[in-house]
PDB file of C-alpha atoms in Angstrom:
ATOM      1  CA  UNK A  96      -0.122  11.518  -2.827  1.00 84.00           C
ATOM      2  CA  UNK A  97       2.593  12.962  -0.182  1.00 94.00           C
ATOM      3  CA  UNK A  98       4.505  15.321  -0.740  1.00 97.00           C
ATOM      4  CA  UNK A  99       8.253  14.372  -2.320  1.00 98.00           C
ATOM      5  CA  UNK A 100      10.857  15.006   0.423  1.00 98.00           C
ATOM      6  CA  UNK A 101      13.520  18.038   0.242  1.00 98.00           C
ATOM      7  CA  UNK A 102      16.269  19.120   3.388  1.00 98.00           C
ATOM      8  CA  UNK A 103      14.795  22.539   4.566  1.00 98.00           C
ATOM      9  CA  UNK A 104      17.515  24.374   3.682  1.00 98.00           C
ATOM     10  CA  UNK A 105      21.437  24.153   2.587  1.00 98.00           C
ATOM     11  CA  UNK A 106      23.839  26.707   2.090  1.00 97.00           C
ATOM     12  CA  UNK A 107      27.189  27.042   0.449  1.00 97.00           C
ATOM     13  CA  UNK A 108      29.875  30.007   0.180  1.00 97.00           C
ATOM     14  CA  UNK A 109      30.365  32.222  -3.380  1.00 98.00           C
ATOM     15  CA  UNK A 110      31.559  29.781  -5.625  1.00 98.00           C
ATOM     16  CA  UNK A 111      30.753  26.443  -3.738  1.00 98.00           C
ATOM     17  CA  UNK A 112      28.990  23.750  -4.892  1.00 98.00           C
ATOM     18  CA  UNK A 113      25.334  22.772  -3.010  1.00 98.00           C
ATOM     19  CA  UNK A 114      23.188  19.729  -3.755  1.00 98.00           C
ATOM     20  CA  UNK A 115      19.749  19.674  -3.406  1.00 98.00           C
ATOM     21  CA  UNK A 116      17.964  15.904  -2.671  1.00 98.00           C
ATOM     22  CA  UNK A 117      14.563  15.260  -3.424  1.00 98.00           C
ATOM     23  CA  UNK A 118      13.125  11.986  -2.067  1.00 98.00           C
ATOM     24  CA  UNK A 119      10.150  10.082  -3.458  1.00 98.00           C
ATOM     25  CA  UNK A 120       8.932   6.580  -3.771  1.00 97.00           C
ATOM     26  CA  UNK A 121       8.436   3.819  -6.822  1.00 96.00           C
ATOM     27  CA  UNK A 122       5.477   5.411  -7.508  1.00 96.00           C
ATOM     28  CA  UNK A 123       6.877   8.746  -8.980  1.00 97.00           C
ATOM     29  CA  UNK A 124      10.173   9.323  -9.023  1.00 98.00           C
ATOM     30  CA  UNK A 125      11.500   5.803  -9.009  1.00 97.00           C
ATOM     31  CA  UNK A 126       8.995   5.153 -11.570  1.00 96.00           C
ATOM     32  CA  UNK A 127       9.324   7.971 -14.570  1.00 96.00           C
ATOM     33  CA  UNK A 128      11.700  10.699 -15.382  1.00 96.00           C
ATOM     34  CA  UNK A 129       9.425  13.313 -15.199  1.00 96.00           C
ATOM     35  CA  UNK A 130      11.324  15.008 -12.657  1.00 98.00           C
ATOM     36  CA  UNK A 131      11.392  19.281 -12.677  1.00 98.00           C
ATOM     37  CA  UNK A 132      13.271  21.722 -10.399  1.00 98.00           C
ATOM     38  CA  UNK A 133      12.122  25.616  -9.845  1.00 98.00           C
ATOM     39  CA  UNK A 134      13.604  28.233  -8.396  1.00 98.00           C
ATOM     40  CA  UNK A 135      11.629  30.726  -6.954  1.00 98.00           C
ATOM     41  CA  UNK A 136      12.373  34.204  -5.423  1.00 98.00           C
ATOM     42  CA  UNK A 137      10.215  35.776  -2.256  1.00 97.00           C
ATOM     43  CA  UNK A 138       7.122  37.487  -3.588  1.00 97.00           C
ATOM     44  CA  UNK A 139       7.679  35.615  -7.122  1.00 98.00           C
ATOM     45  CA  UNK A 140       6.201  32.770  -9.295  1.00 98.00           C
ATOM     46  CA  UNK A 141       8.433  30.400  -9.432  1.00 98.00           C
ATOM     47  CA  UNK A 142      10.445  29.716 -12.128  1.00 98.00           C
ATOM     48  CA  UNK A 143      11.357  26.791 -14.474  1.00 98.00           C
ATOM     49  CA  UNK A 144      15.077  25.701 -14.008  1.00 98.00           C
ATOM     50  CA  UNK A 145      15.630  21.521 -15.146  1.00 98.00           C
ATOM     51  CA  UNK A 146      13.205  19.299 -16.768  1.00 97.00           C
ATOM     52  CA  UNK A 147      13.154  15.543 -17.818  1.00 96.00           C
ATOM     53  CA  UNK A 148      15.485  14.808 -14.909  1.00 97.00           C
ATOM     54  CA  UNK A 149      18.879  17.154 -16.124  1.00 97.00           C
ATOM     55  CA  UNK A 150      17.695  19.432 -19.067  1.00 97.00           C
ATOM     56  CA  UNK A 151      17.691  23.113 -19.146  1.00 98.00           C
ATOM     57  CA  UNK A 152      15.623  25.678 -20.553  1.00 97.00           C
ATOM     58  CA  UNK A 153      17.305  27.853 -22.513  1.00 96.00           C
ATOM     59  CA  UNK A 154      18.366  30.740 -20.260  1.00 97.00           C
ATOM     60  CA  UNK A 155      19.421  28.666 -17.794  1.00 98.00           C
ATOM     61  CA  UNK A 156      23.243  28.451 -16.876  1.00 97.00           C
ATOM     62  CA  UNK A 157      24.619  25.242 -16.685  1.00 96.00           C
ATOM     63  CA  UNK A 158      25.581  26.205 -13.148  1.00 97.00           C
ATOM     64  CA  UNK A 159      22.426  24.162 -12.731  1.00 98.00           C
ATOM     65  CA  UNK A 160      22.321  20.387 -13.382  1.00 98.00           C
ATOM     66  CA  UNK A 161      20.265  17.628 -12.293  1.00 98.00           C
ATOM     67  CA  UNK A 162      20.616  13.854 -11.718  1.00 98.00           C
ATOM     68  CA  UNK A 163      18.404  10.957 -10.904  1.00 98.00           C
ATOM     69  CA  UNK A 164      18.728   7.686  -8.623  1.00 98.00           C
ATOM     70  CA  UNK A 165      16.509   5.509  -7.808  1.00 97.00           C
ATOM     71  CA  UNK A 166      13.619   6.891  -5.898  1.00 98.00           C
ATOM     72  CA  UNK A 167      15.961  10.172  -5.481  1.00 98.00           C
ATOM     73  CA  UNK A 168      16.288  13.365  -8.025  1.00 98.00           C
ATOM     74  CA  UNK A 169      18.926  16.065  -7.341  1.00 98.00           C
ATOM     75  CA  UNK A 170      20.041  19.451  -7.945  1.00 98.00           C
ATOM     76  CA  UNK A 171      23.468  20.556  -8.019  1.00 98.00           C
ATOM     77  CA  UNK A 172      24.021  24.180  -8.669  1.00 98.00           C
ATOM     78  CA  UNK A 173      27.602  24.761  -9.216  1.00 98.00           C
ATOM     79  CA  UNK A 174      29.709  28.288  -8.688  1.00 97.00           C
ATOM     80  CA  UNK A 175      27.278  29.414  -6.496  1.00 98.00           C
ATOM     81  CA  UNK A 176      26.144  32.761  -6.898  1.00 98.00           C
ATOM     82  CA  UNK A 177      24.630  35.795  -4.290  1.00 98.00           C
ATOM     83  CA  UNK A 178      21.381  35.721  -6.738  1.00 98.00           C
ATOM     84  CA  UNK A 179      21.215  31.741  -6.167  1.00 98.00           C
ATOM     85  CA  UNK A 180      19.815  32.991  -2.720  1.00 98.00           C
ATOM     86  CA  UNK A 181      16.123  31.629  -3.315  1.00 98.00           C
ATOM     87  CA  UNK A 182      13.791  28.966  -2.538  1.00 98.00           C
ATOM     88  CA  UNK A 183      14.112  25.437  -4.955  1.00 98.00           C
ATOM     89  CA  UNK A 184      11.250  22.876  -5.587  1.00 98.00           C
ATOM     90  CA  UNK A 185      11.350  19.348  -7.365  1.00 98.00           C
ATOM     91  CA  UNK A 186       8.397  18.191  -8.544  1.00 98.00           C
ATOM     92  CA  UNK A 187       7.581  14.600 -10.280  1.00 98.00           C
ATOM     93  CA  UNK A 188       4.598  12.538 -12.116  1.00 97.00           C
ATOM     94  CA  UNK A 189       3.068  10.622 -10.024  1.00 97.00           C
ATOM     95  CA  UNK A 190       1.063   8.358 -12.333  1.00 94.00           C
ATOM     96  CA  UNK A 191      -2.233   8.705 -13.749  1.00 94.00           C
ATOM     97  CA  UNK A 192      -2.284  12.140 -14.455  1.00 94.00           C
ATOM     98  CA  UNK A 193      -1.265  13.075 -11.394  1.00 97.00           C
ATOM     99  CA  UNK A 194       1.948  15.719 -10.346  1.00 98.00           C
ATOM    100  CA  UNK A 195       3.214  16.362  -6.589  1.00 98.00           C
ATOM    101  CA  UNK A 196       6.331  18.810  -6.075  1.00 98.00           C
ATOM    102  CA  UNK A 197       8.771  18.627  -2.959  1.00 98.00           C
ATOM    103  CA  UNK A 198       8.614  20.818   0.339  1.00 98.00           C
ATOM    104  CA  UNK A 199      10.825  23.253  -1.098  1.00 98.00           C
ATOM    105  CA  UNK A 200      14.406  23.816   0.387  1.00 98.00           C
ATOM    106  CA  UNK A 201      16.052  27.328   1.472  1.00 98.00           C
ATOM    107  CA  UNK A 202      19.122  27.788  -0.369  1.00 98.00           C
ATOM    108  CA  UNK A 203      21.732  30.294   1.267  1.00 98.00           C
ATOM    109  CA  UNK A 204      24.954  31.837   0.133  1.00 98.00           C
ATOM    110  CA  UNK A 205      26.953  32.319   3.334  1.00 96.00           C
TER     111      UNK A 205
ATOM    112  CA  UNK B  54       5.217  36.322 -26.159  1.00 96.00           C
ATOM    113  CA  UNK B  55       3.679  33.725 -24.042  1.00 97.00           C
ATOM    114  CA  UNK B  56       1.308  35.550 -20.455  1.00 98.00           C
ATOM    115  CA  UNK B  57      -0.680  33.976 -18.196  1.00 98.00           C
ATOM    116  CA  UNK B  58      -2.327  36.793 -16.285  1.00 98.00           C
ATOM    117  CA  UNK B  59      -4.594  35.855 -13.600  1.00 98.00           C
ATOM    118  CA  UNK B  60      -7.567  38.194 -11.769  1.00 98.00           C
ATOM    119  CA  UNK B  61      -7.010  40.137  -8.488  1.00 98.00           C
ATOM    120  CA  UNK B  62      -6.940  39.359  -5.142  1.00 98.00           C
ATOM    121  CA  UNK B  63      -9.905  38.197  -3.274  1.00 98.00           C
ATOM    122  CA  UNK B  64     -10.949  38.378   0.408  1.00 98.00           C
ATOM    123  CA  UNK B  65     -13.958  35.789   1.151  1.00 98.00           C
ATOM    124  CA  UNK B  66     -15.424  34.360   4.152  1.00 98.00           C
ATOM    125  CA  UNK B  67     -15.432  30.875   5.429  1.00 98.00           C
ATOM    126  CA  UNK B  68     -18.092  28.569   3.480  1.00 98.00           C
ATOM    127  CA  UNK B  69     -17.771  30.797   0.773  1.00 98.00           C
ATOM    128  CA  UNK B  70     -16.576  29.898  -3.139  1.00 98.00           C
ATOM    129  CA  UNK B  71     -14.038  31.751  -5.285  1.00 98.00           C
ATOM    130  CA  UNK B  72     -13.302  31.664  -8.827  1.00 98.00           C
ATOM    131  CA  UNK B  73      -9.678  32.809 -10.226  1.00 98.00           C
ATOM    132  CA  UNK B  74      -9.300  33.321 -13.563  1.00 98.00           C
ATOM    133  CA  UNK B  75      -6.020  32.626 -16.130  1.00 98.00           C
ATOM    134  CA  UNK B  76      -6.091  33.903 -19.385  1.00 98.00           C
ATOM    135  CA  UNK B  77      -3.594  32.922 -22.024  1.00 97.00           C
ATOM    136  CA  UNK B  78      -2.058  34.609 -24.736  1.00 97.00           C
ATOM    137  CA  UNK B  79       0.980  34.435 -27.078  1.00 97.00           C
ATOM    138  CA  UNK B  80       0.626  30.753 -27.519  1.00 95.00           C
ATOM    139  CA  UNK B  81      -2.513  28.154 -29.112  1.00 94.00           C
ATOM    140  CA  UNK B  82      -4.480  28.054 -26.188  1.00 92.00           C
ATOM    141  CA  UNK B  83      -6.009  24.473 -27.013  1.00 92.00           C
ATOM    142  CA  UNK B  84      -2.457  23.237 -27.594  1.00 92.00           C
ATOM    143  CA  UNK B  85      -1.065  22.990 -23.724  1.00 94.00           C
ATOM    144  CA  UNK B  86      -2.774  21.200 -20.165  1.00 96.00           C
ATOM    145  CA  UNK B  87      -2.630  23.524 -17.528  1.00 97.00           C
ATOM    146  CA  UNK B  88      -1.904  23.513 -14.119  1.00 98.00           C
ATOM    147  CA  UNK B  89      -3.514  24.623 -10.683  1.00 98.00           C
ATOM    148  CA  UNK B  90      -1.182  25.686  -7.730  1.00 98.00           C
ATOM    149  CA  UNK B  91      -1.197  26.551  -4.330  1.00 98.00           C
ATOM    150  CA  UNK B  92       1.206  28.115  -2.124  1.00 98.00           C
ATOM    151  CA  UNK B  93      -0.011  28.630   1.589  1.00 98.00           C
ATOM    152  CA  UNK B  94       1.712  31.937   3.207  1.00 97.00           C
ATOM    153  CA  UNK B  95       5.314  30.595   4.103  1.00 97.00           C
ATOM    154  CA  UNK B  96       4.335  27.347   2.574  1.00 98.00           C
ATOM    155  CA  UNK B  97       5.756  25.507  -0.095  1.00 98.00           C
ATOM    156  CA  UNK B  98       4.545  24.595  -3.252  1.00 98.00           C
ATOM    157  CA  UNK B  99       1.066  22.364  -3.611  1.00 98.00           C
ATOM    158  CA  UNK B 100      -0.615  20.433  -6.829  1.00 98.00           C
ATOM    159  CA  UNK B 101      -4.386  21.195  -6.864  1.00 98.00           C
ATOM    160  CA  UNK B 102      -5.228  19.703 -10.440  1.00 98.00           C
ATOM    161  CA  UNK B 103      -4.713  19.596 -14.244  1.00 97.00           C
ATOM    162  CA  UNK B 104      -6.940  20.790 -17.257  1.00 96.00           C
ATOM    163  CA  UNK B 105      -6.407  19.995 -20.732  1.00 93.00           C
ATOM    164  CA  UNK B 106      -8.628  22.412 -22.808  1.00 88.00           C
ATOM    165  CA  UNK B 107      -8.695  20.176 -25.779  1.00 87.00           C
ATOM    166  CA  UNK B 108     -10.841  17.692 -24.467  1.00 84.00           C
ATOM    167  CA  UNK B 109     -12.653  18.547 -22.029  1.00 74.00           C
ATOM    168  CA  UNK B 110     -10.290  16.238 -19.481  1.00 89.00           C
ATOM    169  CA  UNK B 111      -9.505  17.565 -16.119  1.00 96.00           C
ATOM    170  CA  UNK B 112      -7.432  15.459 -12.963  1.00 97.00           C
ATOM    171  CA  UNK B 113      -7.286  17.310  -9.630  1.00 98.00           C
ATOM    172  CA  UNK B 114      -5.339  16.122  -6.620  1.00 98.00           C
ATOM    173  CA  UNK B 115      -7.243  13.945  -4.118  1.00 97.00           C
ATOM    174  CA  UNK B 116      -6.972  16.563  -1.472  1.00 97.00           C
ATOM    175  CA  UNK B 117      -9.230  18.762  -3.383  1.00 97.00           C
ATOM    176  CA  UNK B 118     -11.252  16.327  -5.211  1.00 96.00           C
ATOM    177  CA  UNK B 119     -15.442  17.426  -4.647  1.00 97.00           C
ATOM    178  CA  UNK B 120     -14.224  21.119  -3.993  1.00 98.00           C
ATOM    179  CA  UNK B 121     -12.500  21.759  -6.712  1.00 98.00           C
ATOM    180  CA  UNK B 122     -13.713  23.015 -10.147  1.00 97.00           C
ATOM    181  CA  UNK B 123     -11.527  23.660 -13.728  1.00 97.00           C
ATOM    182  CA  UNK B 124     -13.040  24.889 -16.171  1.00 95.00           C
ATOM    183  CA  UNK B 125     -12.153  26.893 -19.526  1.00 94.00           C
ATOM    184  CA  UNK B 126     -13.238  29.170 -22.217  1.00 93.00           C
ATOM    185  CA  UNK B 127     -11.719  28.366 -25.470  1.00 91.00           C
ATOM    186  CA  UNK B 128     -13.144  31.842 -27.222  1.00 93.00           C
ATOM    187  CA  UNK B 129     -11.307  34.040 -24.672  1.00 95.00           C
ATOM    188  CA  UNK B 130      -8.235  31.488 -24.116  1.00 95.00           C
ATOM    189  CA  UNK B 131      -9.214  32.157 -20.062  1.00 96.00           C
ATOM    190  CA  UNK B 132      -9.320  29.229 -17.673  1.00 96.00           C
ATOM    191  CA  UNK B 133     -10.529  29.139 -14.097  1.00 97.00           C
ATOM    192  CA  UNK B 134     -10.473  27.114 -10.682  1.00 98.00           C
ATOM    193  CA  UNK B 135     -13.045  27.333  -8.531  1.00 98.00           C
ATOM    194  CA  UNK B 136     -12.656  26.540  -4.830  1.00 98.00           C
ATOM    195  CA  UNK B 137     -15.923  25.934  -2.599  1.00 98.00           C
ATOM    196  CA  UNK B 138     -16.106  25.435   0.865  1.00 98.00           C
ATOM    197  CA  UNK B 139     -13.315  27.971   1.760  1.00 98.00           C
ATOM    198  CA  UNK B 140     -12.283  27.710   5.061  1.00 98.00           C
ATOM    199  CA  UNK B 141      -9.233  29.743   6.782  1.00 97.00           C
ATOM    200  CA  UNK B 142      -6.472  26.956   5.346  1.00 97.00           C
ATOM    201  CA  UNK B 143      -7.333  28.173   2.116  1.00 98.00           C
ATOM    202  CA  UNK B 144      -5.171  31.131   2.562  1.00 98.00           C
ATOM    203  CA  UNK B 145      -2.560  31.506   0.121  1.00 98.00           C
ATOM    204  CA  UNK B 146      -1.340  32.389  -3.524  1.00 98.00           C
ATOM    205  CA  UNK B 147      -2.581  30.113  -6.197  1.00 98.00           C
ATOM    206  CA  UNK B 148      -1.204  30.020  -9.793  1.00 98.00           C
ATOM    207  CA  UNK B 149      -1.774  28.947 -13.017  1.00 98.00           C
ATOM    208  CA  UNK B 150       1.028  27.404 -14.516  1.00 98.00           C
ATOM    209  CA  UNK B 151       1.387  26.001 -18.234  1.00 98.00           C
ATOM    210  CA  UNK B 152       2.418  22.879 -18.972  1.00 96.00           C
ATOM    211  CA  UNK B 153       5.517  22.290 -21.842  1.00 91.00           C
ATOM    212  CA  UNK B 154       4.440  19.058 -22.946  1.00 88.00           C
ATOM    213  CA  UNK B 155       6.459  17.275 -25.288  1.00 86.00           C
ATOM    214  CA  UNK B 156       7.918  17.503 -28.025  1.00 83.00           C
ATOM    215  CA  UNK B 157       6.723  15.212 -30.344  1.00 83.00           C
ATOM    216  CA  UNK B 158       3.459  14.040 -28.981  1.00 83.00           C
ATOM    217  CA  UNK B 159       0.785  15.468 -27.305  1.00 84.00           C
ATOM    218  CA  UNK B 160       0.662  14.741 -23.205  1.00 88.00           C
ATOM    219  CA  UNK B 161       0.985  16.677 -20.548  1.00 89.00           C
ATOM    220  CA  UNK B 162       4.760  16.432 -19.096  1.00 90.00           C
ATOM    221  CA  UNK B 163       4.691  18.513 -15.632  1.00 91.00           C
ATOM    222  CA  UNK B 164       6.890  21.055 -16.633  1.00 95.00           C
ATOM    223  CA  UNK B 165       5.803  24.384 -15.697  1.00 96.00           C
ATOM    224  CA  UNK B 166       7.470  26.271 -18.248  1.00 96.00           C
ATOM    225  CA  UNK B 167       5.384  29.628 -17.657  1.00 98.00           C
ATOM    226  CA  UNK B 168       3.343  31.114 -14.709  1.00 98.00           C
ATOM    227  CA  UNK B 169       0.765  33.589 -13.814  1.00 98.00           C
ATOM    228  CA  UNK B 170       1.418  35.847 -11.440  1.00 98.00           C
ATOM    229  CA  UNK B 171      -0.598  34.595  -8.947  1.00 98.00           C
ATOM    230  CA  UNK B 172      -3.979  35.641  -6.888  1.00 98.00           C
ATOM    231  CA  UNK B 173      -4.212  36.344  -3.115  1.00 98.00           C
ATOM    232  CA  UNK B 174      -7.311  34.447  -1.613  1.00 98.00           C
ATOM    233  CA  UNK B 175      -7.450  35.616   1.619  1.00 98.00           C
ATOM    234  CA  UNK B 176     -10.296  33.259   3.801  1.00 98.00           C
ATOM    235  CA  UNK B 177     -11.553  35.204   7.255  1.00 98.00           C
ATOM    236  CA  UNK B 178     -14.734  36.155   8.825  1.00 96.00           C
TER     237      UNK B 178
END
């Protein structure tokens, strides 16, 4: 199972808008709506931010929202934010008991 | 409130097995899969496997399949991966993570609602 795919890295000013693609196949994201995103900080665990394609935790803002297309999930966080600065991973069912998350993508505030 | 609170950091050498532990409190232990990952230094996030410890049922990813191990202990809510054949690759964090499931039926979902907070395994001769 490969890895989903994720840009290395996007960036956006305070209060921009940056989207974050995650790429996969038929197999798993084309094929269920499994589909999580986590946010995680240097040194940290990461941390739960959408589920089930575009729901949030509670204690998430809604700064955060996710979509789905085809064999592509993404992750839009809105009014970005200095403490958005962290790293972001999608991750999907792959079928049979089986998970796979994304390479992970850098997000800076400029 | 719901911890997962996983054993220290270990240094072994190459060839060599190691055996992290996760133990779970603030929730039914027997009533959420959990999850095995790995996070190389600089790396990104990585899959190893999936335990439920309600029945016994475990899936691990084919990259780790014959050196992997999850196991459980249902009297002190603990599980625990064990990794043989260490080499220096093996380097990294690894975490427990619970699964949230479902709502209203009982499957594992691959939402990693909480963490551990990860153990070091440091592989060097």
């Amino acid at each position: 199972q490969s890895a989903l795919t994720q840009p290395p890295s996007a960036s956006g000013s305070p209060g921009q808008s940056v989207a974050i693609s995650c790429t996969g196949t038929s197999s798993d994201i084309g094929d269920y709506n499994y589909v999580s995103w986590y946010q995680q900080y240097p040194g940290k665990a990461p941390k739960l931010l959408i589920y089930g394609v575009n729901k949030r935790p509670s204690g998430v803002p809604d700064r955060f929202s996710g979509s789905k297309s085809g064999n592509t999930a993404s992750l839009i966080v809105s009014g970005l934010q200095a403490e958005d600065e962290a790293d972001y991973y999608c991750s999907s069912y792959a079928g049979s008991n089986i998970y796979v998350f994304g390479t992970g993508t850098k997000v800076t505030v400029l | 409130q719901v911890q997962l609170v996983q054993s220290g950091a270990e240094v072994k050498k190459p060839g060599a097995s190691v055996k992290v532990s996760c133990k779970a409190s603030g929730y039914t232990f027997t009533s959420y899969f959990l999850h095995w990952v790995r996070q190389a230094p600089g790396q990104g996030l990585e899959w190893m496997g999936i335990i439920n410890p309600s029945d016994d049922v475990t899936t691990y990813a084919q990259k780790f399949q014959g050196r992997v191990t999850m196991t459980w202990d249902t009297s002190t809510s603990t599980v625990y991966m064990e990794l043989s054949s260490l080499r220096s690759e093996d380097t990294a964090v690894f975490y427990c993570a619970r699964d949230k499931g479902h709502q209203n039926y009982y499957a594992s979902s691959g939402y990693y609602d909480y963490w551990g907070q990860g153990t070091l395994v440091t592989v060097s001769s």
